[in-house]
């Protein structure tokens, strides 16, 4: 029996798998060693995961997570090993997308969720990677960036007044509360991503909102995907933003002469196949 974990910046999806089938699933908050200490991760596992999944009988843990670069993986590994007496492998969420979407074939693999990321995958390993740089310096096309661009347009009066009023009413927020959430509170990327749903809800009647998505996706392709070359490779996407804005994503990809491959909101089903079907 193996335990798989796919952790983004917002939530972690855990799946206990036996004989190639998910036996039990659980969800906890996102685990990211860039923002959390080992002690904080241990607390999350102890308080949120263990009441749902019993460590006994787990023979191997495969954890894929945002922020799990080589310098940070040991933080997560040691936190998990405190509770699971079995081998633990920790890799980044980008490799999870590769395993889930491309399996063992080459391709360009991307994530568009709370954050964004991309790479060139040769069917076994990531061979080229453009750093996403986070939502302040990069993360083009991500939920956090869409939320950031939306909020900036709202607060700088770049949208019609009725639309700004609708935004404030939708989230029951004031400008000062937004500033506090972004500049004073933890996980501003999660907060901004949560506001980006306003774009999806109002986009059909408001071209200004659709243009935020189009421009951000174009920046993602220009500043990330285009650097890999290989226009003959399929470009796969994982993440809620890619899933919900699939039509716009395909239009922008076409502008860049890129071929869209698979688009999945969550990689877990593909990860189960990868780790159980040889």
XYZ file of N, CA, C and O in Angstrom, residues 120-207:
352
model
N 10.627 21.389 -19.510
C 10.803 20.465 -20.623
C 11.128 19.105 -20.013
O 12.068 18.980 -19.218
N 10.352 18.090 -20.369
C 10.442 16.758 -19.768
C 10.794 15.758 -20.861
O 10.192 15.771 -21.937
N 11.799 14.900 -20.611
C 12.258 13.978 -21.657
C 11.643 12.588 -21.549
O 12.057 11.664 -22.262
N 10.653 12.437 -20.676
C 10.028 11.140 -20.467
C 10.532 10.437 -19.222
O 9.922 9.464 -18.766
N 11.635 10.928 -18.671
C 12.176 10.377 -17.431
C 12.429 11.464 -16.398
O 12.158 11.284 -15.206
N 12.955 12.583 -16.868
C 13.333 13.638 -15.929
C 13.123 15.009 -16.564
O 12.960 15.136 -17.787
N 13.148 16.016 -15.721
C 13.054 17.400 -16.184
C 14.431 17.822 -16.682
O 15.416 17.744 -15.941
N 14.513 18.253 -17.928
C 15.812 18.581 -18.512
C 16.013 20.081 -18.697
O 17.137 20.529 -18.933
N 14.947 20.863 -18.627
C 15.064 22.321 -18.702
C 13.916 22.936 -17.921
O 12.781 22.470 -17.980
N 14.245 23.996 -17.191
C 13.242 24.604 -16.319
C 13.477 26.104 -16.227
O 14.586 26.556 -15.947
N 12.437 26.870 -16.499
C 12.478 28.318 -16.310
C 11.843 28.612 -14.953
O 10.690 28.264 -14.714
N 12.578 29.241 -14.077
C 12.072 29.491 -12.727
C 10.805 30.335 -12.767
O 10.760 31.370 -13.433
N 9.759 29.929 -12.037
C 8.516 30.716 -12.028
C 8.653 32.026 -11.266
O 7.910 32.966 -11.524
N 9.572 32.093 -10.280
C 9.908 33.302 -9.516
C 8.829 33.772 -8.534
O 8.998 34.792 -7.877
N 7.725 33.048 -8.418
C 6.696 33.456 -7.464
C 5.818 34.574 -7.996
O 6.098 35.188 -9.020
N 4.733 34.860 -7.270
C 3.710 35.765 -7.809
C 4.143 37.231 -7.835
O 3.516 38.041 -8.505
N 5.213 37.586 -7.130
C 5.671 38.974 -7.164
C 6.510 39.228 -8.420
O 6.316 40.228 -9.121
N 7.417 38.319 -8.727
C 8.315 38.509 -9.865
C 7.897 37.730 -11.107
O 8.380 38.006 -12.203
N 7.017 36.761 -10.950
C 6.655 35.912 -12.079
C 5.285 35.295 -11.905
O 4.299 35.984 -11.699
N 5.230 33.950 -11.982
C 3.965 33.203 -11.872
C 2.914 33.681 -12.873
O 1.719 33.755 -12.567
N 3.377 34.021 -14.058
C 2.448 34.478 -15.095
C 1.354 33.435 -15.308
O 1.617 32.238 -15.337
N 0.122 33.896 -15.493
C -0.985 32.999 -15.776
C -1.591 32.307 -14.581
O -2.611 31.628 -14.704
N -1.002 32.459 -13.421
C -1.483 31.761 -12.223
C -2.695 32.453 -11.614
O -3.004 33.615 -11.914
N -3.372 31.741 -10.705
C -4.487 32.341 -9.987
C -4.058 33.525 -9.162
O -4.776 34.530 -9.074
N -2.876 33.417 -8.536
C -2.381 34.526 -7.724
C -2.111 35.759 -8.575
O -2.416 36.892 -8.176
N -1.535 35.553 -9.759
C -1.248 36.677 -10.645
C -2.526 37.262 -11.226
O -2.673 38.489 -11.322
N -3.466 36.413 -11.615
C -4.750 36.925 -12.096
C -5.435 37.745 -11.013
O -5.992 38.816 -11.279
N -5.389 37.243 -9.772
C -5.968 37.994 -8.665
C -5.256 39.302 -8.423
O -5.892 40.334 -8.163
N -3.934 39.282 -8.537
C -3.140 40.498 -8.343
C -3.490 41.547 -9.403
O -3.694 42.732 -9.077
N -3.571 41.130 -10.653
C -3.905 42.061 -11.734
C -5.325 42.588 -11.581
O -5.583 43.787 -11.818
N -6.240 41.720 -11.183
C -7.621 42.140 -10.975
C -7.715 43.169 -9.858
O -8.338 44.232 -10.028
N -7.101 42.872 -8.719
C -7.160 43.784 -7.575
C -6.525 45.124 -7.917
O -7.044 46.190 -7.543
N -5.412 45.087 -8.633
C -4.759 46.343 -9.013
C -5.680 47.186 -9.894
O -5.764 48.412 -9.730
N -6.384 46.527 -10.828
C -7.317 47.272 -11.684
C -8.500 47.814 -10.888
O -8.994 48.914 -11.171
N -8.952 47.063 -9.903
C -10.057 47.531 -9.060
C -9.629 48.739 -8.234
O -10.304 49.779 -8.207
N -8.496 48.612 -7.568
C -8.059 49.666 -6.648
C -7.550 50.906 -7.370
O -7.534 51.998 -6.800
N -7.111 50.754 -8.612
C -6.652 51.902 -9.384
C -7.722 52.423 -10.363
O -7.421 53.160 -11.291
N -8.966 51.992 -10.153
C -10.108 52.506 -10.919
C -9.982 52.270 -12.425
O -10.382 53.107 -13.235
N -9.430 51.106 -12.773
C -9.287 50.762 -14.180
C -10.483 49.978 -14.723
O -10.544 49.692 -15.912
N -11.403 49.633 -13.831
C -12.623 48.947 -14.222
C -13.813 49.866 -13.967
O -13.739 50.761 -13.113
N -14.926 49.673 -14.665
C -16.108 50.505 -14.430
C -16.558 50.445 -12.977
O -16.382 49.417 -12.307
N -17.158 51.530 -12.503
C -17.553 51.613 -11.102
C -18.509 50.489 -10.698
O -18.371 49.910 -9.616
N -19.477 50.176 -11.552
C -20.434 49.124 -11.190
C -19.728 47.783 -10.993
O -20.120 46.957 -10.159
N -18.655 47.560 -11.768
C -17.917 46.310 -11.652
C -17.060 46.311 -10.380
O -16.949 45.280 -9.700
N -16.489 47.452 -10.049
C -15.725 47.560 -8.806
C -16.648 47.365 -7.604
O -16.284 46.657 -6.646
N -17.819 47.961 -7.649
C -18.780 47.794 -6.552
C -19.194 46.338 -6.415
O -19.339 45.819 -5.303
N -19.376 45.680 -7.542
C -19.744 44.259 -7.528
C -18.634 43.419 -6.894
O -18.893 42.471 -6.147
N -17.383 43.780 -7.202
C -16.236 43.069 -6.633
C -16.224 43.196 -5.111
O -16.101 42.193 -4.388
N -16.330 44.422 -4.593
C -16.280 44.624 -3.148
C -17.447 43.931 -2.446
O -17.287 43.368 -1.350
N -18.627 43.939 -3.082
C -19.786 43.271 -2.489
C -19.619 41.756 -2.522
O -20.012 41.061 -1.568
N -19.027 41.247 -3.602
C -18.856 39.792 -3.753
C -18.001 39.212 -2.646
O -18.280 38.135 -2.113
N -16.950 39.919 -2.241
C -16.025 39.393 -1.248
C -16.161 40.060 0.122
O -15.433 39.690 1.052
N -17.055 41.039 0.231
C -17.251 41.752 1.496
C -15.923 42.288 2.020
O -15.559 42.100 3.189
N -15.208 42.973 1.144
C -13.890 43.505 1.474
C -13.856 45.010 1.235
O -14.574 45.539 0.388
N -12.978 45.685 1.978
C -12.683 47.095 1.736
C -11.258 47.189 1.190
O -10.461 46.250 1.340
N -10.904 48.300 0.553
C -9.523 48.448 0.069
C -8.481 48.259 1.171
O -7.438 47.632 0.938
N -8.733 48.773 2.351
C -7.746 48.641 3.435
C -7.604 47.191 3.874
O -6.494 46.737 4.211
N -8.699 46.438 3.860
C -8.616 45.025 4.218
C -7.815 44.241 3.184
O -7.044 43.338 3.536
N -7.986 44.593 1.925
C -7.209 43.934 0.871
C -5.717 44.215 1.063
O -4.881 43.305 0.972
N -5.372 45.446 1.342
C -3.967 45.801 1.550
C -3.371 45.046 2.729
O -2.227 44.578 2.680
N -4.140 44.900 3.800
C -3.659 44.145 4.966
C -3.419 42.684 4.600
O -2.407 42.091 5.000
N -4.356 42.103 3.852
C -4.219 40.695 3.478
C -2.989 40.470 2.606
O -2.291 39.459 2.736
N -2.713 41.407 1.735
C -1.599 41.238 0.800
C -0.255 41.529 1.453
O 0.726 40.803 1.252
N -0.197 42.574 2.274
C 1.101 43.035 2.770
C 1.399 42.677 4.223
O 2.560 42.780 4.649
N 0.406 42.217 4.964
C 0.636 41.962 6.384
C 0.399 40.506 6.788
O 1.007 40.032 7.749
N -0.480 39.825 6.104
C -0.870 38.475 6.507
C -0.101 37.413 5.736
O 0.414 37.672 4.648
N -0.022 36.186 6.289
C 0.680 35.109 5.579
C -0.093 34.644 4.354
O -1.306 34.861 4.243
N 0.611 33.994 3.431
C 0.064 33.412 2.214
C -0.773 34.391 1.387
O -1.931 34.121 1.051
N -0.209 35.553 1.039
C -0.956 36.484 0.183
C -1.276 35.887 -1.173
O -2.253 36.279 -1.810
N -0.460 34.920 -1.641
C -0.738 34.286 -2.938
C -2.058 33.525 -2.905
O -2.837 33.559 -3.864
N -2.332 32.840 -1.803
C -3.608 32.134 -1.677
C -4.771 33.121 -1.675
O -5.805 32.878 -2.313
N -4.597 34.209 -0.950
C -5.660 35.214 -0.868
C -5.959 35.791 -2.252
O -7.124 35.865 -2.667
N -4.921 36.189 -2.972
C -5.125 36.779 -4.295
C -5.743 35.773 -5.264
O -6.616 36.124 -6.058
N -5.302 34.524 -5.183
C -5.873 33.501 -6.055
C -7.363 33.310 -5.777
O -8.149 33.076 -6.702
N -7.754 33.423 -4.507
C -9.166 33.247 -4.164
C -10.035 34.349 -4.772
O -11.225 34.141 -5.022
N -9.458 35.517 -5.025
C -10.211 36.623 -5.618
C -10.347 36.481 -7.132
O -11.235 37.086 -7.735
N -9.480 35.675 -7.732
C -9.485 35.563 -9.193
C -10.750 34.896 -9.722
O -11.046 34.993 -10.918
N -11.517 34.224 -8.861
C -12.761 33.592 -9.320
C -13.742 34.642 -9.846
O -14.628 34.321 -10.648
N -13.581 35.887 -9.408
C -14.440 36.964 -9.884
C -14.329 37.125 -11.398
O -15.303 37.464 -12.073
N -13.143 36.878 -11.931
C -12.944 36.984 -13.371
C -13.795 35.951 -14.090
O -14.518 36.272 -15.042
N -13.722 34.716 -13.630
C -14.487 33.634 -14.257
C -15.983 33.900 -14.173
O -16.726 33.657 -15.134
N -16.426 34.401 -13.030
C -17.856 34.638 -12.812
C -18.423 35.742 -13.699
O -19.608 35.737 -14.017
N -17.596 36.703 -14.094
C -18.094 37.876 -14.816
C -17.504 38.057 -16.210
O -17.800 39.035 -16.889
N -16.692 37.110 -16.635
C -15.901 37.299 -17.848
C -16.752 37.358 -19.114
O -16.428 38.099 -20.050
N -17.825 36.596 -19.181
C -18.606 36.532 -20.411
C -19.173 37.891 -20.810
O -19.291 38.205 -21.987
N -19.518 38.693 -19.822
C -20.115 39.989 -20.120
C -19.120 41.130 -20.022
O -19.469 42.276 -20.324
N -17.904 40.832 -19.608
C -16.920 41.894 -19.402
C -15.615 41.546 -20.110
O -14.810 40.755 -19.615
N -15.395 42.137 -21.290
C -14.184 41.833 -22.047
C -12.924 42.288 -21.313
O -11.859 41.688 -21.481
